Amino acid sequence: MARYIDEILQPGERVLYSTNAHWIFYFPAILAWIVAIALFVLSRQTDIYSVMIVCLFGAGLVALAALFWTLKGWFHRFTTETDVTNLRVVHKTGFIKRRTFEMALDKVESVDVNQSILGRILNYGDVTINGVGEGRETIRTIASPLAFRSSITTR
């Protein structure tokens, strides 16, 4: 399956920078997998049959939730593209219901980065692109937001 940006490039246009949604989208799944494994290990440590069954049942339920969150995070990352070309900024989300945002680089007035403390540590954040007469667009939870901003503002 081809990337969206490869399908819409104009003649003479080239991709300068690409980023994606940050891996933090997997965080609920990671926590759930840890809980599922802990419950499974606990079920193997106990000699009481009812406690073992409850722990195994809990581990199974939490593992199902973890699997769902893993697939949900993967699908979000798989269907999200954010690119800067020599002519424009392109952001695409969605698979069946697609939402795209494009803004010419010469119409970009400013680029703002918003990072939490955890975002600073793990290198993710929200980027708001303000356009001249074209409004404002916020791209949430992308990897390397400062590098993304630099790729837009450096010409």
JSON list of C-alpha atoms in Angstrom, two decimals:
[
{"chain": "A", "resi": 1, "resn": "MET", "atom": "CA", "xyz": [0.00, 0.00, 0.00]},
{"chain": "A", "resi": 2, "resn": "ALA", "atom": "CA", "xyz": [1.53, 3.29, -1.13]},
{"chain": "A", "resi": 3, "resn": "ARG", "atom": "CA", "xyz": [1.91, 6.23, 1.17]},
{"chain": "A", "resi": 4, "resn": "TYR", "atom": "CA", "xyz": [-0.54, 9.09, 0.66]},
{"chain": "A", "resi": 5, "resn": "ILE", "atom": "CA", "xyz": [2.24, 11.62, 0.07]},
{"chain": "A", "resi": 6, "resn": "ASP", "atom": "CA", "xyz": [3.65, 9.50, -2.77]},
{"chain": "A", "resi": 7, "resn": "GLU", "atom": "CA", "xyz": [0.26, 9.59, -4.50]},
{"chain": "A", "resi": 8, "resn": "ILE", "atom": "CA", "xyz": [-0.14, 13.39, -4.36]},
{"chain": "A", "resi": 9, "resn": "LEU", "atom": "CA", "xyz": [3.35, 14.71, -5.10]},
{"chain": "A", "resi": 10, "resn": "GLN", "atom": "CA", "xyz": [3.42, 17.30, -7.87]},
{"chain": "A", "resi": 11, "resn": "PRO", "atom": "CA", "xyz": [6.10, 17.34, -10.58]},
{"chain": "A", "resi": 12, "resn": "GLY", "atom": "CA", "xyz": [9.30, 18.75, -9.06]},
{"chain": "A", "resi": 13, "resn": "GLU", "atom": "CA", "xyz": [8.02, 18.36, -5.51]},
{"chain": "A", "resi": 14, "resn": "ARG", "atom": "CA", "xyz": [10.08, 16.32, -3.07]},
{"chain": "A", "resi": 15, "resn": "VAL", "atom": "CA", "xyz": [9.61, 15.19, 0.53]},
{"chain": "A", "resi": 16, "resn": "LEU", "atom": "CA", "xyz": [11.94, 16.98, 2.93]},
{"chain": "A", "resi": 17, "resn": "TYR", "atom": "CA", "xyz": [10.73, 15.56, 6.25]},
{"chain": "A", "resi": 18, "resn": "SER", "atom": "CA", "xyz": [8.34, 12.85, 7.39]},
{"chain": "A", "resi": 19, "resn": "THR", "atom": "CA", "xyz": [7.09, 12.08, 10.88]},
{"chain": "A", "resi": 20, "resn": "ASN", "atom": "CA", "xyz": [4.37, 9.99, 12.42]},
{"chain": "A", "resi": 21, "resn": "ALA", "atom": "CA", "xyz": [2.24, 9.71, 15.52]},
{"chain": "A", "resi": 22, "resn": "HIS", "atom": "CA", "xyz": [4.44, 9.02, 18.53]},
{"chain": "A", "resi": 23, "resn": "TRP", "atom": "CA", "xyz": [4.68, 5.56, 20.08]},
{"chain": "A", "resi": 24, "resn": "ILE", "atom": "CA", "xyz": [3.01, 6.94, 23.24]},
{"chain": "A", "resi": 25, "resn": "PHE", "atom": "CA", "xyz": [-0.25, 5.74, 21.65]},
{"chain": "A", "resi": 26, "resn": "TYR", "atom": "CA", "xyz": [0.90, 2.25, 22.71]},
{"chain": "A", "resi": 27, "resn": "PHE", "atom": "CA", "xyz": [1.20, 3.25, 26.38]},
{"chain": "A", "resi": 28, "resn": "PRO", "atom": "CA", "xyz": [-2.24, 1.91, 27.52]},
{"chain": "A", "resi": 29, "resn": "ALA", "atom": "CA", "xyz": [-1.48, -1.37, 25.74]},
{"chain": "A", "resi": 30, "resn": "ILE", "atom": "CA", "xyz": [1.94, -1.62, 27.38]},
{"chain": "A", "resi": 31, "resn": "LEU", "atom": "CA", "xyz": [0.44, -1.12, 30.84]},
{"chain": "A", "resi": 32, "resn": "ALA", "atom": "CA", "xyz": [-2.30, -3.66, 30.13]},
{"chain": "A", "resi": 33, "resn": "TRP", "atom": "CA", "xyz": [0.24, -6.25, 28.92]},
{"chain": "A", "resi": 34, "resn": "ILE", "atom": "CA", "xyz": [2.25, -5.76, 32.13]},
{"chain": "A", "resi": 35, "resn": "VAL", "atom": "CA", "xyz": [-0.88, -6.28, 34.26]},
{"chain": "A", "resi": 36, "resn": "ALA", "atom": "CA", "xyz": [-1.89, -9.35, 32.24]},
{"chain": "A", "resi": 37, "resn": "ILE", "atom": "CA", "xyz": [1.54, -10.92, 32.67]},
{"chain": "A", "resi": 38, "resn": "ALA", "atom": "CA", "xyz": [1.57, -10.08, 36.39]},
{"chain": "A", "resi": 39, "resn": "LEU", "atom": "CA", "xyz": [-1.84, -11.73, 36.85]},
{"chain": "A", "resi": 40, "resn": "PHE", "atom": "CA", "xyz": [-0.70, -14.79, 34.92]},
{"chain": "A", "resi": 41, "resn": "VAL", "atom": "CA", "xyz": [2.46, -15.09, 37.04]},
{"chain": "A", "resi": 42, "resn": "LEU", "atom": "CA", "xyz": [0.38, -14.62, 40.19]},
{"chain": "A", "resi": 43, "resn": "SER", "atom": "CA", "xyz": [-1.94, -17.44, 39.09]},
{"chain": "A", "resi": 44, "resn": "ARG", "atom": "CA", "xyz": [1.09, -19.75, 38.82]},
{"chain": "A", "resi": 45, "resn": "GLN", "atom": "CA", "xyz": [2.36, -18.75, 42.29]},
{"chain": "A", "resi": 46, "resn": "THR", "atom": "CA", "xyz": [-0.78, -19.59, 44.26]},
{"chain": "A", "resi": 47, "resn": "ASP", "atom": "CA", "xyz": [-1.94, -22.98, 45.49]},
{"chain": "A", "resi": 48, "resn": "ILE", "atom": "CA", "xyz": [-5.54, -21.88, 46.06]},
{"chain": "A", "resi": 49, "resn": "TYR", "atom": "CA", "xyz": [-7.60, -23.06, 43.09]},
{"chain": "A", "resi": 50, "resn": "SER", "atom": "CA", "xyz": [-10.22, -20.26, 43.21]},
{"chain": "A", "resi": 51, "resn": "VAL", "atom": "CA", "xyz": [-7.54, -17.56, 43.35]},
{"chain": "A", "resi": 52, "resn": "MET", "atom": "CA", "xyz": [-5.72, -19.21, 40.44]},
{"chain": "A", "resi": 53, "resn": "ILE", "atom": "CA", "xyz": [-8.91, -19.26, 38.33]},
{"chain": "A", "resi": 54, "resn": "VAL", "atom": "CA", "xyz": [-9.72, -15.62, 39.13]},
{"chain": "A", "resi": 55, "resn": "CYS", "atom": "CA", "xyz": [-6.16, -14.55, 38.24]},
{"chain": "A", "resi": 56, "resn": "LEU", "atom": "CA", "xyz": [-6.21, -16.52, 34.98]},
{"chain": "A", "resi": 57, "resn": "PHE", "atom": "CA", "xyz": [-9.61, -15.11, 34.05]},
{"chain": "A", "resi": 58, "resn": "GLY", "atom": "CA", "xyz": [-8.42, -11.57, 34.89]},
{"chain": "A", "resi": 59, "resn": "ALA", "atom": "CA", "xyz": [-5.21, -12.11, 32.91]},
{"chain": "A", "resi": 60, "resn": "GLY", "atom": "CA", "xyz": [-7.27, -13.24, 29.91]},
{"chain": "A", "resi": 61, "resn": "LEU", "atom": "CA", "xyz": [-9.60, -10.24, 30.08]},
{"chain": "A", "resi": 62, "resn": "VAL", "atom": "CA", "xyz": [-6.74, -7.78, 30.49]},
{"chain": "A", "resi": 63, "resn": "ALA", "atom": "CA", "xyz": [-4.81, -9.47, 27.65]},
{"chain": "A", "resi": 64, "resn": "LEU", "atom": "CA", "xyz": [-7.84, -9.02, 25.37]},
{"chain": "A", "resi": 65, "resn": "ALA", "atom": "CA", "xyz": [-7.98, -5.33, 26.29]},
{"chain": "A", "resi": 66, "resn": "ALA", "atom": "CA", "xyz": [-4.23, -5.06, 25.73]},
{"chain": "A", "resi": 67, "resn": "LEU", "atom": "CA", "xyz": [-4.57, -6.68, 22.31]},
{"chain": "A", "resi": 68, "resn": "PHE", "atom": "CA", "xyz": [-7.34, -4.24, 21.39]},
{"chain": "A", "resi": 69, "resn": "TRP", "atom": "CA", "xyz": [-5.27, -1.23, 22.50]},
{"chain": "A", "resi": 70, "resn": "THR", "atom": "CA", "xyz": [-2.20, -2.57, 20.68]},
{"chain": "A", "resi": 71, "resn": "LEU", "atom": "CA", "xyz": [-4.14, -2.92, 17.42]},
{"chain": "A", "resi": 72, "resn": "LYS", "atom": "CA", "xyz": [-5.82, 0.46, 17.91]},
{"chain": "A", "resi": 73, "resn": "GLY", "atom": "CA", "xyz": [-2.44, 2.19, 18.45]},
{"chain": "A", "resi": 74, "resn": "TRP", "atom": "CA", "xyz": [-0.88, 0.41, 15.49]},
{"chain": "A", "resi": 75, "resn": "PHE", "atom": "CA", "xyz": [-3.80, 1.29, 13.22]},
{"chain": "A", "resi": 76, "resn": "HIS", "atom": "CA", "xyz": [-3.65, 4.95, 14.26]},
{"chain": "A", "resi": 77, "resn": "ARG", "atom": "CA", "xyz": [0.08, 5.09, 13.51]},
{"chain": "A", "resi": 78, "resn": "PHE", "atom": "CA", "xyz": [-0.39, 3.15, 10.25]},
{"chain": "A", "resi": 79, "resn": "THR", "atom": "CA", "xyz": [-3.10, 5.52, 8.97]},
{"chain": "A", "resi": 80, "resn": "THR", "atom": "CA", "xyz": [-1.45, 8.79, 10.01]},
{"chain": "A", "resi": 81, "resn": "GLU", "atom": "CA", "xyz": [1.11, 10.58, 7.83]},
{"chain": "A", "resi": 82, "resn": "THR", "atom": "CA", "xyz": [2.70, 13.95, 8.35]},
{"chain": "A", "resi": 83, "resn": "ASP", "atom": "CA", "xyz": [5.12, 15.28, 5.76]},
{"chain": "A", "resi": 84, "resn": "VAL", "atom": "CA", "xyz": [6.85, 18.47, 4.72]},
{"chain": "A", "resi": 85, "resn": "THR", "atom": "CA", "xyz": [7.74, 18.87, 1.07]},
{"chain": "A", "resi": 86, "resn": "ASN", "atom": "CA", "xyz": [9.61, 21.69, -0.62]},
{"chain": "A", "resi": 87, "resn": "LEU", "atom": "CA", "xyz": [6.19, 23.26, -1.43]},
{"chain": "A", "resi": 88, "resn": "ARG", "atom": "CA", "xyz": [3.72, 22.37, 1.36]},
{"chain": "A", "resi": 89, "resn": "VAL", "atom": "CA", "xyz": [2.85, 20.70, 4.65]},
{"chain": "A", "resi": 90, "resn": "VAL", "atom": "CA", "xyz": [0.65, 17.60, 4.33]},
{"chain": "A", "resi": 91, "resn": "HIS", "atom": "CA", "xyz": [-1.12, 15.77, 7.18]},
{"chain": "A", "resi": 92, "resn": "LYS", "atom": "CA", "xyz": [-3.40, 12.77, 6.62]},
{"chain": "A", "resi": 93, "resn": "THR", "atom": "CA", "xyz": [-5.35, 10.70, 9.13]},
{"chain": "A", "resi": 94, "resn": "GLY", "atom": "CA", "xyz": [-7.84, 7.91, 8.67]},
{"chain": "A", "resi": 95, "resn": "PHE", "atom": "CA", "xyz": [-8.30, 4.90, 6.45]},
{"chain": "A", "resi": 96, "resn": "ILE", "atom": "CA", "xyz": [-11.88, 4.76, 5.21]},
{"chain": "A", "resi": 97, "resn": "LYS", "atom": "CA", "xyz": [-12.92, 8.13, 6.59]},
{"chain": "A", "resi": 98, "resn": "ARG", "atom": "CA", "xyz": [-9.91, 10.18, 5.55]},
{"chain": "A", "resi": 99, "resn": "ARG", "atom": "CA", "xyz": [-9.09, 13.70, 6.74]},
{"chain": "A", "resi": 100, "resn": "THR", "atom": "CA", "xyz": [-6.31, 15.65, 5.07]},
{"chain": "A", "resi": 101, "resn": "PHE", "atom": "CA", "xyz": [-4.74, 19.02, 5.68]},
{"chain": "A", "resi": 102, "resn": "GLU", "atom": "CA", "xyz": [-2.43, 20.77, 3.27]},
{"chain": "A", "resi": 103, "resn": "MET", "atom": "CA", "xyz": [-0.90, 24.21, 3.47]},
{"chain": "A", "resi": 104, "resn": "ALA", "atom": "CA", "xyz": [1.57, 25.85, 1.12]},
{"chain": "A", "resi": 105, "resn": "LEU", "atom": "CA", "xyz": [4.84, 26.71, 2.86]},
{"chain": "A", "resi": 106, "resn": "ASP", "atom": "CA", "xyz": [4.63, 30.31, 1.67]},
{"chain": "A", "resi": 107, "resn": "LYS", "atom": "CA", "xyz": [1.26, 30.61, 3.47]},
{"chain": "A", "resi": 108, "resn": "VAL", "atom": "CA", "xyz": [2.65, 29.47, 6.85]},
{"chain": "A", "resi": 109, "resn": "GLU", "atom": "CA", "xyz": [2.77, 32.41, 9.23]},
{"chain": "A", "resi": 110, "resn": "SER", "atom": "CA", "xyz": [3.98, 30.62, 12.36]},
{"chain": "A", "resi": 111, "resn": "VAL", "atom": "CA", "xyz": [4.46, 27.15, 13.81]},
{"chain": "A", "resi": 112, "resn": "ASP", "atom": "CA", "xyz": [3.86, 26.61, 17.53]},
{"chain": "A", "resi": 113, "resn": "VAL", "atom": "CA", "xyz": [4.96, 23.55, 19.50]},
{"chain": "A", "resi": 114, "resn": "ASN", "atom": "CA", "xyz": [3.23, 22.49, 22.72]},
{"chain": "A", "resi": 115, "resn": "GLN", "atom": "CA", "xyz": [4.95, 19.81, 24.80]},
{"chain": "A", "resi": 116, "resn": "SER", "atom": "CA", "xyz": [4.18, 18.50, 28.27]},
{"chain": "A", "resi": 117, "resn": "ILE", "atom": "CA", "xyz": [6.99, 17.48, 30.63]},
{"chain": "A", "resi": 118, "resn": "LEU", "atom": "CA", "xyz": [6.55, 13.85, 29.57]},
{"chain": "A", "resi": 119, "resn": "GLY", "atom": "CA", "xyz": [6.44, 15.03, 25.96]},
{"chain": "A", "resi": 120, "resn": "ARG", "atom": "CA", "xyz": [9.78, 16.79, 26.41]},
{"chain": "A", "resi": 121, "resn": "ILE", "atom": "CA", "xyz": [11.31, 13.66, 27.92]},
{"chain": "A", "resi": 122, "resn": "LEU", "atom": "CA", "xyz": [9.91, 11.27, 25.30]},
{"chain": "A", "resi": 123, "resn": "ASN", "atom": "CA", "xyz": [10.13, 13.75, 22.38]},
{"chain": "A", "resi": 124, "resn": "TYR", "atom": "CA", "xyz": [6.50, 14.17, 21.34]},
{"chain": "A", "resi": 125, "resn": "GLY", "atom": "CA", "xyz": [4.04, 17.03, 21.29]},
{"chain": "A", "resi": 126, "resn": "ASP", "atom": "CA", "xyz": [1.37, 19.00, 19.48]},
{"chain": "A", "resi": 127, "resn": "VAL", "atom": "CA", "xyz": [2.22, 21.31, 16.58]},
{"chain": "A", "resi": 128, "resn": "THR", "atom": "CA", "xyz": [-0.07, 24.18, 15.60]},
{"chain": "A", "resi": 129, "resn": "ILE", "atom": "CA", "xyz": [0.42, 25.65, 12.13]},
{"chain": "A", "resi": 130, "resn": "ASN", "atom": "CA", "xyz": [-0.98, 29.14, 11.67]},
{"chain": "A", "resi": 131, "resn": "GLY", "atom": "CA", "xyz": [-1.55, 30.17, 8.08]},
{"chain": "A", "resi": 132, "resn": "VAL", "atom": "CA", "xyz": [-1.92, 33.54, 6.44]},
{"chain": "A", "resi": 133, "resn": "GLY", "atom": "CA", "xyz": [-5.63, 33.72, 5.64]},
{"chain": "A", "resi": 134, "resn": "GLU", "atom": "CA", "xyz": [-5.92, 29.93, 5.84]},
{"chain": "A", "resi": 135, "resn": "GLY", "atom": "CA", "xyz": [-6.66, 29.49, 9.51]},
{"chain": "A", "resi": 136, "resn": "ARG", "atom": "CA", "xyz": [-5.00, 27.20, 11.98]},
{"chain": "A", "resi": 137, "resn": "GLU", "atom": "CA", "xyz": [-4.40, 23.47, 12.17]},
{"chain": "A", "resi": 138, "resn": "THR", "atom": "CA", "xyz": [-3.17, 21.47, 15.16]},
{"chain": "A", "resi": 139, "resn": "ILE", "atom": "CA", "xyz": [-1.43, 18.14, 14.62]},
{"chain": "A", "resi": 140, "resn": "ARG", "atom": "CA", "xyz": [-1.57, 16.17, 17.86]},
{"chain": "A", "resi": 141, "resn": "THR", "atom": "CA", "xyz": [0.98, 13.88, 19.48]},
{"chain": "A", "resi": 142, "resn": "ILE", "atom": "CA", "xyz": [3.61, 13.66, 16.75]},
{"chain": "A", "resi": 143, "resn": "ALA", "atom": "CA", "xyz": [7.14, 12.40, 17.16]},
{"chain": "A", "resi": 144, "resn": "SER", "atom": "CA", "xyz": [9.97, 14.95, 17.10]},
{"chain": "A", "resi": 145, "resn": "PRO", "atom": "CA", "xyz": [7.83, 18.11, 17.00]},
{"chain": "A", "resi": 146, "resn": "LEU", "atom": "CA", "xyz": [10.82, 20.48, 17.15]},
{"chain": "A", "resi": 147, "resn": "ALA", "atom": "CA", "xyz": [12.45, 18.84, 14.12]},
{"chain": "A", "resi": 148, "resn": "PHE", "atom": "CA", "xyz": [9.10, 18.99, 12.34]},
{"chain": "A", "resi": 149, "resn": "ARG", "atom": "CA", "xyz": [8.79, 22.72, 13.10]},
{"chain": "A", "resi": 150, "resn": "SER", "atom": "CA", "xyz": [12.36, 23.32, 11.92]},
{"chain": "A", "resi": 151, "resn": "SER", "atom": "CA", "xyz": [11.66, 21.55, 8.65]},
{"chain": "A", "resi": 152, "resn": "ILE", "atom": "CA", "xyz": [8.76, 23.95, 8.03]},
{"chain": "A", "resi": 153, "resn": "THR", "atom": "CA", "xyz": [10.42, 27.18, 9.11]},
{"chain": "A", "resi": 154, "resn": "THR", "atom": "CA", "xyz": [13.86, 26.56, 7.58]},
{"chain": "A", "resi": 155, "resn": "ARG", "atom": "CA", "xyz": [13.89, 27.49, 3.91]}
]
